[in-house]
Coordinates of C-alpha atoms and ligand atoms in Angstrom, one line a residue:
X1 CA 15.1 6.6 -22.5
X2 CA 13.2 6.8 -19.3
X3 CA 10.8 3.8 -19.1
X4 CA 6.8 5.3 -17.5
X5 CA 5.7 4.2 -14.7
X6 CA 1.6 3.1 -16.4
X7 CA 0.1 2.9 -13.2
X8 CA -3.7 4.0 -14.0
X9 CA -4.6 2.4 -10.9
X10 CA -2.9 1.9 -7.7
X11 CA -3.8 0.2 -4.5
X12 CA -2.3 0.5 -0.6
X13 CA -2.5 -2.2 1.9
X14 CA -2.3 -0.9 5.5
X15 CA -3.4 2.8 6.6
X16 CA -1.5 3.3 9.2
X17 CA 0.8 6.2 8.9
X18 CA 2.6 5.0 6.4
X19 CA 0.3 3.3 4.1
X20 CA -2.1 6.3 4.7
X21 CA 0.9 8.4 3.4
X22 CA 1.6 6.4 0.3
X23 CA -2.0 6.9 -0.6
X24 CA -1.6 10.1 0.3
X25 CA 1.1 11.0 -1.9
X26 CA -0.2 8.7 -5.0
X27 CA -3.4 10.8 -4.7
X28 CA -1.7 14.0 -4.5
X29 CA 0.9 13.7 -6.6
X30 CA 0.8 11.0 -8.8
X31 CA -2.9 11.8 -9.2
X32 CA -4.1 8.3 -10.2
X33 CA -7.2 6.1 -8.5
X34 CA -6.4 4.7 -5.3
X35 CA -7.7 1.6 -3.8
X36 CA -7.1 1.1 0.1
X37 CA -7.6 -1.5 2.2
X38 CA -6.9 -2.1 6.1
X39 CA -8.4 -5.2 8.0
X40 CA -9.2 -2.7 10.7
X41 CA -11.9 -0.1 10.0
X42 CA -10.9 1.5 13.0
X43 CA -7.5 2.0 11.0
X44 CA -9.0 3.4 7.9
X45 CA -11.4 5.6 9.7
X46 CA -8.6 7.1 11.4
X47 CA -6.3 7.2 8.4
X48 CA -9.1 9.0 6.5
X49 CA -9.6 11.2 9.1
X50 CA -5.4 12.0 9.0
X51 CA -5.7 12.5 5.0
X52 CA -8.7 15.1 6.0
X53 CA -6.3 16.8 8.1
X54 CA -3.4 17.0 5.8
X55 CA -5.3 18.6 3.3
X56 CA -7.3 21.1 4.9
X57 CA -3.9 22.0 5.9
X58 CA -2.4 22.4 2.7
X59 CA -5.2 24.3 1.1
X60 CA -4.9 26.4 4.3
X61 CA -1.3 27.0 3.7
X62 CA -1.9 27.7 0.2
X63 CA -0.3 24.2 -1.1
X64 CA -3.5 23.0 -3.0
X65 CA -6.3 24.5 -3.9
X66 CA -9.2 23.4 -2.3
X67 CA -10.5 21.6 -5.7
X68 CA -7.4 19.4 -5.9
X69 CA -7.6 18.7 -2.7
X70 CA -11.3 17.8 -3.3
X71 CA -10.1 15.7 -6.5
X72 CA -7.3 14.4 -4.6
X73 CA -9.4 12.9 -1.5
X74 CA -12.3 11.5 -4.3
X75 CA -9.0 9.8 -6.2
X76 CA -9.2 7.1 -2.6
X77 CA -11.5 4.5 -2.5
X78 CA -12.0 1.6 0.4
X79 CA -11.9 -1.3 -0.5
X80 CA -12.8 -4.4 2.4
X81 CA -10.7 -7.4 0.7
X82 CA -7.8 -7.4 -1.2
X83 CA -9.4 -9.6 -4.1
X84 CA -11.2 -6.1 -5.2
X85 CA -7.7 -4.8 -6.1
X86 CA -8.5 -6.3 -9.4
X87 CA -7.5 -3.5 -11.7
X88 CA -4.7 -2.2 -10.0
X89 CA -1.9 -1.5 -12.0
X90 CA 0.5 -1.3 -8.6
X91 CA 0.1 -2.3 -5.3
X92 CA 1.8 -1.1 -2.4
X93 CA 1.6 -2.8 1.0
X94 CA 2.4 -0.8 4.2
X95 CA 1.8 -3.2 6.9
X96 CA 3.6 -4.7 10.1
X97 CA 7.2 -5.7 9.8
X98 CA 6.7 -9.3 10.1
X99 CA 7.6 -11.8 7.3
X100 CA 4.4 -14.3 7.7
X101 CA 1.8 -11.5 7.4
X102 CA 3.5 -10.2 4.1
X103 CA 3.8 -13.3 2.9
X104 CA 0.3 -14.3 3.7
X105 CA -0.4 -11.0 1.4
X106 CA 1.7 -11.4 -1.2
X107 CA 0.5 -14.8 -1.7
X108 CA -2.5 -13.6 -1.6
X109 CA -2.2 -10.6 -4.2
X110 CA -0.3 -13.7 -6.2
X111 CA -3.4 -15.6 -6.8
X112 CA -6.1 -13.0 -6.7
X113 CA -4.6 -10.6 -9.5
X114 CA -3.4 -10.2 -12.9
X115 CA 0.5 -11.9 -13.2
X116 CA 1.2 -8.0 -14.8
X117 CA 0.4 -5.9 -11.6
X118 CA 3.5 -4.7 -9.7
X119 CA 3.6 -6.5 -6.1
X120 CA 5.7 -3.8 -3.6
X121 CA 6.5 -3.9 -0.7
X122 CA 7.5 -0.8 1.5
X123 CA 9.4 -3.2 4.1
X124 CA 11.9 -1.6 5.6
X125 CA 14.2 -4.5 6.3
X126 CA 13.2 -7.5 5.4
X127 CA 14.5 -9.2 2.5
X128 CA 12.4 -8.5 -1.0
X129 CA 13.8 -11.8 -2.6
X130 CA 11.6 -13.7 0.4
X131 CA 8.8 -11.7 -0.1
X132 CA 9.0 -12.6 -4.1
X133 CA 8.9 -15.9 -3.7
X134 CA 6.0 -16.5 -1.7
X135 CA 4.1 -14.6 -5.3
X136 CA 5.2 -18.2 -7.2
X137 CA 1.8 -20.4 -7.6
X138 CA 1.1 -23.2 -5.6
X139 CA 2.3 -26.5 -7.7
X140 CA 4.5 -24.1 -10.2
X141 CA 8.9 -23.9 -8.8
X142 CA 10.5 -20.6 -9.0
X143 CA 11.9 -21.7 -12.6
X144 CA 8.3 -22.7 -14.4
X145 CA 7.7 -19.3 -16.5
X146 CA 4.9 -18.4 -14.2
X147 CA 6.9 -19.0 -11.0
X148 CA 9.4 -16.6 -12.8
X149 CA 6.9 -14.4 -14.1
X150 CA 5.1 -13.6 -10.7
X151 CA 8.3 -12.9 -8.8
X152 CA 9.3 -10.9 -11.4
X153 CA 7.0 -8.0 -10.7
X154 CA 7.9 -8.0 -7.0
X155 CA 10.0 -4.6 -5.9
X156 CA 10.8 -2.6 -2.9
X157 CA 9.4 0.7 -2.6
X158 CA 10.9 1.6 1.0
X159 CA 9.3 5.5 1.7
X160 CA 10.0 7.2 5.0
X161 CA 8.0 9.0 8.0
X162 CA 5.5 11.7 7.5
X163 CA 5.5 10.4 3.7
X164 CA 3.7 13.5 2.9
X165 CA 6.7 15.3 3.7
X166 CA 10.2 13.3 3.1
X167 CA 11.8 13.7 0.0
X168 CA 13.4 9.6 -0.6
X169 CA 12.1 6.7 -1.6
X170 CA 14.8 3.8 -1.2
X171 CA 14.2 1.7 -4.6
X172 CA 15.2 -2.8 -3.9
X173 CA 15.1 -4.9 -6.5
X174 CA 14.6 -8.5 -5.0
X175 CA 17.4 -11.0 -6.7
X176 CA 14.0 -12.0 -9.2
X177 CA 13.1 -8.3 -9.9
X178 CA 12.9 -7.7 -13.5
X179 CA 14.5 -4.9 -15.0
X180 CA 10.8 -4.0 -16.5
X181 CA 9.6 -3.8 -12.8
X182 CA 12.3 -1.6 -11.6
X183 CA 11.9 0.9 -13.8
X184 CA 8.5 1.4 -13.5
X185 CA 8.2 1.5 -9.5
X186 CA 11.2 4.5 -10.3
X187 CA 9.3 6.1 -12.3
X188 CA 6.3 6.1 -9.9
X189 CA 7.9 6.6 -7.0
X190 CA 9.2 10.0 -9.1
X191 CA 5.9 10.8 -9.8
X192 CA 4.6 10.6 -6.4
X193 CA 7.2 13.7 -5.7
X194 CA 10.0 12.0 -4.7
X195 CA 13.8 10.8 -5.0
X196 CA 15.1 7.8 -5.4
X197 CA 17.9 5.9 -4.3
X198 CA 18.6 2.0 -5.1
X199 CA 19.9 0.0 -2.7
X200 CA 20.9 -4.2 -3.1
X201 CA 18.5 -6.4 -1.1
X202 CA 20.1 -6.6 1.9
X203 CA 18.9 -6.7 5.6
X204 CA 17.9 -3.0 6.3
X205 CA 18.9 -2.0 2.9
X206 CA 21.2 1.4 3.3
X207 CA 18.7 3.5 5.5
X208 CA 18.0 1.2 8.1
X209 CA 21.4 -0.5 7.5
X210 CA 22.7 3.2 9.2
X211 CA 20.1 4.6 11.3
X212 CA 19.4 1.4 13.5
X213 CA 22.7 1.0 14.8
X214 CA 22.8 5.1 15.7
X215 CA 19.6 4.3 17.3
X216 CA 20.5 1.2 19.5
X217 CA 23.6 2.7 20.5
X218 CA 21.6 5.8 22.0
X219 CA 19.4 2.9 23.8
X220 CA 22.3 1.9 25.1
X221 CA 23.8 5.0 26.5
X222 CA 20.6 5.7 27.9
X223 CA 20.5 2.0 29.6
X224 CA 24.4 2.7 30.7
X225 CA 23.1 5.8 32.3
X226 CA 26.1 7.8 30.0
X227 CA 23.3 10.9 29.5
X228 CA 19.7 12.0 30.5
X229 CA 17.3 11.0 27.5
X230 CA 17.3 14.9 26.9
X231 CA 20.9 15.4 26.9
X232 CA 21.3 12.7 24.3
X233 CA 18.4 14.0 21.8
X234 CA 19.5 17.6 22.2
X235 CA 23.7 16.6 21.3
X236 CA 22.0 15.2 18.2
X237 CA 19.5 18.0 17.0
X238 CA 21.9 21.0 18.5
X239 CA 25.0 19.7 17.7
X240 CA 24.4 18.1 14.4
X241 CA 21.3 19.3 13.4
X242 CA 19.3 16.3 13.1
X243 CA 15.6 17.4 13.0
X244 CA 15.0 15.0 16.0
X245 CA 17.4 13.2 18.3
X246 CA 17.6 10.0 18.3
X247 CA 15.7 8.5 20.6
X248 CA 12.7 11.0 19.8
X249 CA 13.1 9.9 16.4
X250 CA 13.1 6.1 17.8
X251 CA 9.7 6.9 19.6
X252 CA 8.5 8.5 16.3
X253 CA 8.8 5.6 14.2
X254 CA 7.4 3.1 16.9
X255 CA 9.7 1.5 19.5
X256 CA 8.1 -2.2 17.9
X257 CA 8.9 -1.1 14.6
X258 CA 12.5 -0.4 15.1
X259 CA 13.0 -3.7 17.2
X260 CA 11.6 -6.1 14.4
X261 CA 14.1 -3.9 12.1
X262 CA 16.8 -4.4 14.2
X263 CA 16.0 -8.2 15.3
X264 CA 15.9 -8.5 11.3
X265 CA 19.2 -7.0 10.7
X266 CA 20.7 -8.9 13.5
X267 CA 19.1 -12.5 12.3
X268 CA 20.9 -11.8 8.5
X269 CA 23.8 -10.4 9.1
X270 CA 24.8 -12.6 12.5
X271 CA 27.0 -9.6 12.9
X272 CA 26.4 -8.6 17.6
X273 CA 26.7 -4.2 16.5
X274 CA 23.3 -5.0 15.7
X275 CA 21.6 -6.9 18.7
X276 CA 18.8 -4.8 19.6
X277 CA 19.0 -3.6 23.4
X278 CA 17.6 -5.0 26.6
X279 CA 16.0 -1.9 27.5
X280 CA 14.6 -1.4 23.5
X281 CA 13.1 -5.2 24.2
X282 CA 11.8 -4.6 27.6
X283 CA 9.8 -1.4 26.2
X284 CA 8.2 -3.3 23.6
X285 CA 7.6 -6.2 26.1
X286 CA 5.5 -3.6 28.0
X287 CA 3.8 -2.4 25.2
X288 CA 5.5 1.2 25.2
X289 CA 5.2 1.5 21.4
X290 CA 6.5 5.1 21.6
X291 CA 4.4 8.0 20.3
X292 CA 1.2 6.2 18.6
X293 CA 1.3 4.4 22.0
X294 CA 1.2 7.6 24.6
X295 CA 4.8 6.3 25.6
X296 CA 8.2 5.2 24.8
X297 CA 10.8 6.9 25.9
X298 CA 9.2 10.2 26.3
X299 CA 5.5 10.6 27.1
X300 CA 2.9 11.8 25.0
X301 CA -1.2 13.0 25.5
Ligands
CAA401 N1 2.0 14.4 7.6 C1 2.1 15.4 6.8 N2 2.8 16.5 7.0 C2 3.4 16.6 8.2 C3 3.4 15.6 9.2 C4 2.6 14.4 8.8 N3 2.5 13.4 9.6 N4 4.1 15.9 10.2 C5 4.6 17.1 10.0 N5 4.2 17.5 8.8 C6 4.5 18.8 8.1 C7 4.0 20.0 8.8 O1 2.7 20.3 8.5 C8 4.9 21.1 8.3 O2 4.5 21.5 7.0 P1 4.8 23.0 6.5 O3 6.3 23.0 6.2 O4 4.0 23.1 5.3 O5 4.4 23.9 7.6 C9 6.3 20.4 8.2 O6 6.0 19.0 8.1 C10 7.1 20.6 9.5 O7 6.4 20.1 10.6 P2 6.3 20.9 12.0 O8 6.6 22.3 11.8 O9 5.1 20.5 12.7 O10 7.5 20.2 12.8 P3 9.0 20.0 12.5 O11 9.6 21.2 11.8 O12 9.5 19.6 13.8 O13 9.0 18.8 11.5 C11 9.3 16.5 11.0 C12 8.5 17.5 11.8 C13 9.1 16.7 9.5 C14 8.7 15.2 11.4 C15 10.8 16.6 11.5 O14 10.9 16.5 12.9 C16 11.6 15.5 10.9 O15 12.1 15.6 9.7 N6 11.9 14.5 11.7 C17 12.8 13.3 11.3 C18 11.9 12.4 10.5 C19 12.6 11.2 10.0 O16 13.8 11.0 10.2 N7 11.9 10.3 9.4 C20 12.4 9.1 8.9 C21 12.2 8.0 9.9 S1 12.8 6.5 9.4 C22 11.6 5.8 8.4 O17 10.5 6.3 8.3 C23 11.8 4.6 7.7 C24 12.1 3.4 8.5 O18 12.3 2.3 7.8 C25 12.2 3.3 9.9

Protein backbone atom coordinates (compact mmCIF):
# COMPACT_ATOMS: atom_id res chain seq x y z
CA UNK A 1 0.00 0.00 0.00
CA UNK A 2 1.08 3.38 -1.09
CA UNK A 3 2.04 5.38 2.03
CA UNK A 4 0.41 9.56 1.57
CA UNK A 5 2.42 12.07 1.40
CA UNK A 6 0.26 14.47 4.64
CA UNK A 7 1.81 17.50 3.72
CA UNK A 8 -1.03 20.20 4.71
CA UNK A 9 1.65 22.66 4.73
CA UNK A 10 4.75 23.09 2.83
CA UNK A 11 7.51 25.63 2.94
CA UNK A 12 10.49 26.59 0.25
CA UNK A 13 13.77 28.07 1.07
CA UNK A 14 15.32 30.01 -1.76
CA UNK A 15 13.32 31.60 -4.87
CA UNK A 16 15.53 31.54 -7.26
CA UNK A 17 14.49 29.56 -10.24
CA UNK A 18 14.40 26.70 -8.66
CA UNK A 19 12.98 27.18 -5.31
CA UNK A 20 10.46 29.50 -7.05
CA UNK A 21 9.58 26.44 -9.15
CA UNK A 22 9.08 24.02 -6.32
CA UNK A 23 6.64 26.45 -4.95
CA UNK A 24 5.42 26.77 -7.98
CA UNK A 25 4.57 23.33 -8.64
CA UNK A 26 3.40 22.57 -4.72
CA UNK A 27 0.94 25.43 -5.35
CA UNK A 28 -0.23 24.18 -8.63
CA UNK A 29 -0.23 20.93 -8.28
CA UNK A 30 -0.02 19.65 -5.03
CA UNK A 31 -2.42 22.50 -4.07
CA UNK A 32 -1.35 22.80 -0.47
CA UNK A 33 -0.23 26.24 1.55
CA UNK A 34 3.08 27.34 0.77
CA UNK A 35 5.38 29.25 2.98
CA UNK A 36 8.53 30.94 1.17
CA UNK A 37 11.34 32.50 2.27
CA UNK A 38 14.50 34.11 0.52
CA UNK A 39 17.02 36.34 2.59
CA UNK A 40 16.93 38.61 -0.46
CA UNK A 41 13.67 40.48 -1.13
CA UNK A 42 15.06 41.47 -4.26
CA UNK A 43 14.88 37.54 -4.92
CA UNK A 44 11.42 36.98 -3.90
CA UNK A 45 10.07 40.00 -5.63
CA UNK A 46 11.55 38.71 -8.68
CA UNK A 47 10.44 35.14 -8.06
CA UNK A 48 6.90 36.39 -7.49
CA UNK A 49 7.06 38.40 -10.33
CA UNK A 50 8.26 34.84 -12.53
CA UNK A 51 5.20 32.88 -10.75
CA UNK A 52 2.90 35.91 -12.19
CA UNK A 53 4.31 35.27 -15.42
CA UNK A 54 3.89 31.49 -15.53
CA UNK A 55 0.46 31.74 -14.79
CA UNK A 56 -0.96 34.30 -16.83
CA UNK A 57 0.58 32.13 -19.27
CA UNK A 58 -1.03 29.10 -18.56
CA UNK A 59 -4.45 30.55 -18.18
CA UNK A 60 -3.55 32.12 -21.53
CA UNK A 61 -2.78 28.86 -23.04
CA UNK A 62 -5.77 27.33 -21.60
CA UNK A 63 -3.68 25.23 -18.82
CA UNK A 64 -5.63 26.71 -15.79
CA UNK A 65 -8.31 28.62 -15.38
CA UNK A 66 -7.90 31.87 -14.30
CA UNK A 67 -9.50 30.93 -10.66
CA UNK A 68 -6.98 28.22 -10.02
CA UNK A 69 -4.53 30.21 -10.97
CA UNK A 70 -5.91 32.83 -8.63
CA UNK A 71 -6.21 29.96 -5.86
CA UNK A 72 -2.94 28.75 -6.77
CA UNK A 73 -0.86 32.27 -6.43
CA UNK A 74 -3.12 32.94 -2.87
CA UNK A 75 -1.80 29.18 -1.77
CA UNK A 76 2.11 31.26 -1.45
CA UNK A 77 2.81 33.15 1.38
CA UNK A 78 6.30 35.10 2.40
CA UNK A 79 7.56 34.49 5.12
CA UNK A 80 10.99 36.76 6.34
CA UNK A 81 12.73 34.00 8.80
CA UNK A 82 12.69 30.56 8.64
CA UNK A 83 11.44 30.20 12.44
CA UNK A 84 7.77 31.14 10.91
CA UNK A 85 7.95 27.75 9.11
CA UNK A 86 6.30 26.52 12.20
CA UNK A 87 3.54 24.41 10.80
CA UNK A 88 5.02 23.13 7.91
CA UNK A 89 4.45 19.72 7.32
CA UNK A 90 7.67 19.69 4.54
CA UNK A 91 10.23 21.87 3.87
CA UNK A 92 12.14 22.18 0.85
CA UNK A 93 15.29 24.15 0.52
CA UNK A 94 16.51 25.45 -2.93
CA UNK A 95 19.51 27.38 -2.23
CA UNK A 96 23.23 27.66 -3.32
CA UNK A 97 25.29 24.52 -3.74
CA UNK A 98 27.51 25.02 -0.91
CA UNK A 99 27.55 22.64 2.12
CA UNK A 100 28.01 25.38 5.04
CA UNK A 101 24.99 27.42 4.00
CA UNK A 102 22.77 24.19 4.01
CA UNK A 103 24.05 23.25 6.94
CA UNK A 104 23.65 26.51 8.62
CA UNK A 105 19.80 25.90 7.43
CA UNK A 106 19.35 22.65 8.30
CA UNK A 107 20.63 23.27 11.63
CA UNK A 108 18.57 25.86 11.72
CA UNK A 109 15.12 24.17 10.63
CA UNK A 110 16.56 21.44 13.34
CA UNK A 111 16.04 23.60 16.29
CA UNK A 112 13.29 25.89 15.19
CA UNK A 113 10.69 23.10 14.20
CA UNK A 114 8.73 20.29 15.15
CA UNK A 115 11.23 16.77 15.12
CA UNK A 116 8.12 15.47 12.68
CA UNK A 117 8.53 17.91 9.74
CA UNK A 118 10.35 16.49 6.65
CA UNK A 119 13.83 18.44 6.19
CA UNK A 120 14.70 18.21 2.04
CA UNK A 121 17.02 19.18 0.36
CA UNK A 122 16.91 19.66 -3.52
CA UNK A 123 20.91 19.48 -3.67
CA UNK A 124 22.02 18.36 -6.55
CA UNK A 125 25.23 16.79 -5.51
CA UNK A 126 26.15 17.04 -2.32
CA UNK A 127 25.85 14.30 -0.09
CA UNK A 128 22.21 14.05 1.96
CA UNK A 129 23.84 11.89 4.85
CA UNK A 130 26.01 15.34 5.65
CA UNK A 131 23.23 17.44 5.35
CA UNK A 132 21.32 14.98 7.96
CA UNK A 133 23.58 15.20 10.35
CA UNK A 134 23.93 18.71 10.93
CA UNK A 135 19.67 18.29 11.98
CA UNK A 136 21.11 16.17 15.33
CA UNK A 137 20.77 18.71 18.50
CA UNK A 138 23.49 20.37 19.97
CA UNK A 139 24.72 18.06 23.13
CA UNK A 140 22.62 14.91 21.67
CA UNK A 141 25.22 12.13 19.25
CA UNK A 142 23.77 10.75 16.09
CA UNK A 143 22.68 7.51 18.30
CA UNK A 144 20.59 9.50 21.32
CA UNK A 145 16.84 8.84 19.88
CA UNK A 146 16.56 12.51 19.10
CA UNK A 147 19.88 12.65 17.22
CA UNK A 148 18.27 9.65 15.30
CA UNK A 149 15.00 10.93 15.19
CA UNK A 150 15.95 14.46 13.56
CA UNK A 151 18.10 12.89 10.89
CA UNK A 152 15.61 10.64 10.22
CA UNK A 153 13.26 13.02 8.45
CA UNK A 154 16.05 14.34 6.29
CA UNK A 155 15.59 13.30 2.30
CA UNK A 156 16.63 14.40 -1.07
CA UNK A 157 14.12 15.80 -3.29
CA UNK A 158 16.54 16.66 -6.33
CA UNK A 159 13.90 18.43 -9.15
CA UNK A 160 15.27 19.77 -12.42
CA UNK A 161 15.28 23.20 -14.61
CA UNK A 162 12.23 25.02 -15.53
CA UNK A 163 10.51 22.91 -12.60
CA UNK A 164 7.26 23.93 -13.91
CA UNK A 165 7.97 21.96 -16.94
CA UNK A 166 10.36 18.74 -16.33
CA UNK A 167 8.78 15.68 -15.63
CA UNK A 168 11.59 13.94 -12.77
CA UNK A 169 12.16 14.34 -9.49
CA UNK A 170 15.44 12.26 -8.43
CA UNK A 171 14.29 10.72 -4.82
CA UNK A 172 17.99 10.17 -2.05
CA UNK A 173 17.56 8.73 0.94
CA UNK A 174 20.57 9.90 3.17
CA UNK A 175 22.19 6.58 4.93
CA UNK A 176 19.75 7.97 8.22
CA UNK A 177 16.55 8.42 6.08
CA UNK A 178 13.80 6.58 7.41
CA UNK A 179 11.79 4.47 5.40
CA UNK A 180 8.62 6.67 6.77
CA UNK A 181 10.37 9.71 5.27
CA UNK A 182 10.94 8.28 1.96
CA UNK A 183 7.83 7.39 1.21
CA UNK A 184 6.22 10.35 1.97
CA UNK A 185 8.58 12.91 -0.02
CA UNK A 186 7.57 10.04 -3.09
CA UNK A 187 4.38 10.52 -2.61
CA UNK A 188 4.71 14.31 -2.68
CA UNK A 189 6.90 14.72 -5.18
CA UNK A 190 4.01 12.54 -7.23
CA UNK A 191 1.56 14.85 -6.28
CA UNK A 192 3.42 17.85 -7.41
CA UNK A 193 3.01 16.20 -11.08
CA UNK A 194 5.96 14.43 -11.32
CA UNK A 195 8.16 11.15 -11.62
CA UNK A 196 10.33 9.75 -9.51
CA UNK A 197 13.41 8.05 -9.70
CA UNK A 198 15.67 6.88 -6.46
CA UNK A 199 19.04 7.11 -6.56
CA UNK A 200 21.79 5.98 -3.52
CA UNK A 201 23.46 8.98 -1.92
CA UNK A 202 26.24 9.40 -3.80
CA UNK A 203 28.18 12.42 -5.16
CA UNK A 204 25.88 13.73 -8.06
CA UNK A 205 23.53 11.07 -7.51
CA UNK A 206 22.61 9.43 -11.21
CA UNK A 207 21.63 12.81 -13.01
CA UNK A 208 24.55 14.82 -12.26
CA UNK A 209 26.60 11.68 -11.87
CA UNK A 210 25.99 11.60 -16.14
CA UNK A 211 25.34 15.00 -17.28
CA UNK A 212 28.49 16.72 -15.61
CA UNK A 213 31.03 14.78 -17.28
CA UNK A 214 29.06 15.32 -20.88
CA UNK A 215 29.24 18.79 -19.88
CA UNK A 216 33.02 19.22 -18.90
CA UNK A 217 34.02 17.26 -21.79
CA UNK A 218 32.28 19.84 -24.16
CA UNK A 219 34.25 22.59 -22.01
CA UNK A 220 37.02 20.98 -23.00
CA UNK A 221 36.61 20.64 -26.66
CA UNK A 222 35.71 24.00 -26.66
CA UNK A 223 39.06 25.01 -24.60
CA UNK A 224 41.03 22.48 -27.19
CA UNK A 225 39.59 24.47 -29.98
CA UNK A 226 38.16 20.79 -31.43
CA UNK A 227 34.65 22.85 -32.59
CA UNK A 228 33.11 26.39 -32.57
CA UNK A 229 30.72 26.64 -29.41
CA UNK A 230 27.92 26.40 -32.14
CA UNK A 231 29.15 23.47 -33.95
CA UNK A 232 29.27 21.61 -30.60
CA UNK A 233 25.59 22.59 -29.26
CA UNK A 234 24.06 22.01 -32.68
CA UNK A 235 25.94 17.99 -33.11
CA UNK A 236 24.11 17.61 -29.80
CA UNK A 237 20.44 19.10 -30.47
CA UNK A 238 20.57 18.03 -34.33
CA UNK A 239 22.23 14.97 -34.15
CA UNK A 240 20.85 13.56 -31.00
CA UNK A 241 18.05 15.60 -30.33
CA UNK A 242 18.89 16.94 -27.03
CA UNK A 243 16.54 19.95 -26.52
CA UNK A 244 19.70 22.14 -25.92
CA UNK A 245 23.40 21.43 -26.60
CA UNK A 246 25.46 21.21 -24.13
CA UNK A 247 27.13 24.02 -23.44
CA UNK A 248 23.66 26.08 -23.84
CA UNK A 249 22.35 23.79 -21.37
CA UNK A 250 25.68 24.45 -19.13
CA UNK A 251 24.87 28.39 -19.39
CA UNK A 252 21.13 27.50 -18.58
CA UNK A 253 21.79 25.96 -15.40
CA UNK A 254 24.46 28.55 -14.26
CA UNK A 255 28.11 28.13 -15.15
CA UNK A 256 28.70 28.48 -10.87
CA UNK A 257 26.25 25.95 -10.43
CA UNK A 258 27.67 23.32 -12.55
CA UNK A 259 31.35 23.97 -11.19
CA UNK A 260 30.40 23.44 -7.35
CA UNK A 261 28.66 20.19 -8.85
CA UNK A 262 31.46 19.13 -10.48
CA UNK A 263 34.16 20.33 -7.82
CA UNK A 264 31.77 18.15 -5.53
CA UNK A 265 31.87 15.15 -7.59
CA UNK A 266 35.51 15.41 -8.14
CA UNK A 267 36.25 15.99 -4.07
CA UNK A 268 34.09 12.33 -3.39
CA UNK A 269 34.87 10.35 -5.83
CA UNK A 270 38.91 11.34 -6.23
CA UNK A 271 38.28 9.92 -9.58
CA UNK A 272 40.43 13.03 -12.48
CA UNK A 273 37.07 12.32 -15.47
CA UNK A 274 35.63 14.65 -13.18
CA UNK A 275 38.06 17.69 -12.59
CA UNK A 276 36.10 20.57 -13.73
CA UNK A 277 37.90 22.55 -16.59
CA UNK A 278 40.21 25.46 -16.60
CA UNK A 279 38.23 27.37 -18.82
CA UNK A 280 34.66 26.30 -16.76
CA UNK A 281 36.85 27.87 -13.51
CA UNK A 282 38.14 30.82 -15.26
CA UNK A 283 34.42 31.79 -16.31
CA UNK A 284 33.17 31.60 -12.87
CA UNK A 285 36.41 33.40 -11.70
CA UNK A 286 35.09 36.37 -13.89
CA UNK A 287 31.79 36.12 -12.79
CA UNK A 288 30.27 34.86 -16.23
CA UNK A 289 27.49 32.97 -14.45
CA UNK A 290 25.90 32.04 -17.81
CA UNK A 291 22.32 33.09 -18.68
CA UNK A 292 20.96 34.70 -15.23
CA UNK A 293 24.41 36.57 -15.57
CA UNK A 294 23.97 38.20 -19.30
CA UNK A 295 27.00 35.76 -20.15
CA UNK A 296 28.65 32.47 -20.21
CA UNK A 297 29.41 30.97 -22.99
CA UNK A 298 26.95 32.63 -25.15
CA UNK A 299 25.62 36.16 -24.51
CA UNK A 300 22.39 37.12 -23.44
CA UNK A 301 20.21 40.78 -23.18
N1 LIG B 1 9.06 28.06 -16.39
C1 LIG B 1 7.90 27.54 -16.82
N2 LIG B 1 7.68 27.12 -18.08
C2 LIG B 1 8.68 27.27 -18.95
C3 LIG B 1 9.92 27.82 -18.59
C4 LIG B 1 10.08 28.24 -17.25
N3 LIG B 1 11.23 28.76 -16.79
N4 LIG B 1 10.71 27.85 -19.68
C5 LIG B 1 9.99 27.30 -20.69
N5 LIG B 1 8.77 26.96 -20.25
C6 LIG B 1 7.69 26.34 -21.00
C7 LIG B 1 7.21 27.22 -22.13
O1 LIG B 1 6.25 28.15 -21.68
C8 LIG B 1 6.59 26.22 -23.08
O2 LIG B 1 5.34 25.82 -22.59
P1 LIG B 1 4.17 25.28 -23.58
O3 LIG B 1 4.57 23.91 -24.01
O4 LIG B 1 2.95 25.30 -22.72
O5 LIG B 1 4.12 26.25 -24.71
C9 LIG B 1 7.54 25.03 -22.95
O6 LIG B 1 8.20 25.18 -21.68
C10 LIG B 1 8.59 25.03 -24.04
O7 LIG B 1 9.26 26.28 -23.99
P2 LIG B 1 9.71 27.12 -25.26
O8 LIG B 1 8.78 26.83 -26.41
O9 LIG B 1 9.87 28.54 -24.85
O10 LIG B 1 11.18 26.65 -25.55
P3 LIG B 1 11.75 25.23 -25.82
O11 LIG B 1 10.81 24.38 -26.61
O12 LIG B 1 13.08 25.52 -26.35
O13 LIG B 1 11.88 24.57 -24.38
C11 LIG B 1 13.10 24.06 -22.43
C12 LIG B 1 12.59 25.18 -23.32
C13 LIG B 1 11.92 23.33 -21.81
C14 LIG B 1 13.91 24.74 -21.36
C15 LIG B 1 13.95 23.07 -23.31
O14 LIG B 1 14.94 23.79 -24.00
C16 LIG B 1 14.63 21.99 -22.49
O15 LIG B 1 14.02 20.99 -22.13
N6 LIG B 1 15.93 22.19 -22.21
C17 LIG B 1 16.72 21.25 -21.39
C18 LIG B 1 16.45 21.53 -19.95
C19 LIG B 1 17.19 20.60 -19.05
O16 LIG B 1 17.93 19.71 -19.45
N7 LIG B 1 16.99 20.81 -17.75
C20 LIG B 1 17.69 20.07 -16.72
C21 LIG B 1 18.91 20.82 -16.31
S1 LIG B 1 19.78 19.96 -15.07
C22 LIG B 1 19.04 20.42 -13.65
O17 LIG B 1 18.16 21.22 -13.57
C23 LIG B 1 19.48 19.76 -12.41
C24 LIG B 1 20.82 19.95 -11.95
O18 LIG B 1 21.12 19.39 -10.87
C25 LIG B 1 21.87 20.72 -12.66
Amino acid sequence: MSIAHGVRKAAVIGAGQMGLGIAFVSAVHAKVPVLLYDKSPAQIKSGLGLMDKILAKDVSKGKLTSEAAKEARDRVTVVDELKHFQGADLVIEAVAENFAVKEAIFRTLSSELSPTTILASNTSSISLTKIAASTIPQGKTANDPEGKASASRVVGLHFFNPVPVMKLVELIAATQTSQETLERARAYAIACGKEVTYSKDVPGFVANGLLMPFINEAIMMLERGVATREDIDKTLKLGMNHPMGPLQLADFIGLDTCLAIQQTIYHGTGDSKYRPSVLLERMVDAQWYGKKSGKGFYEYS
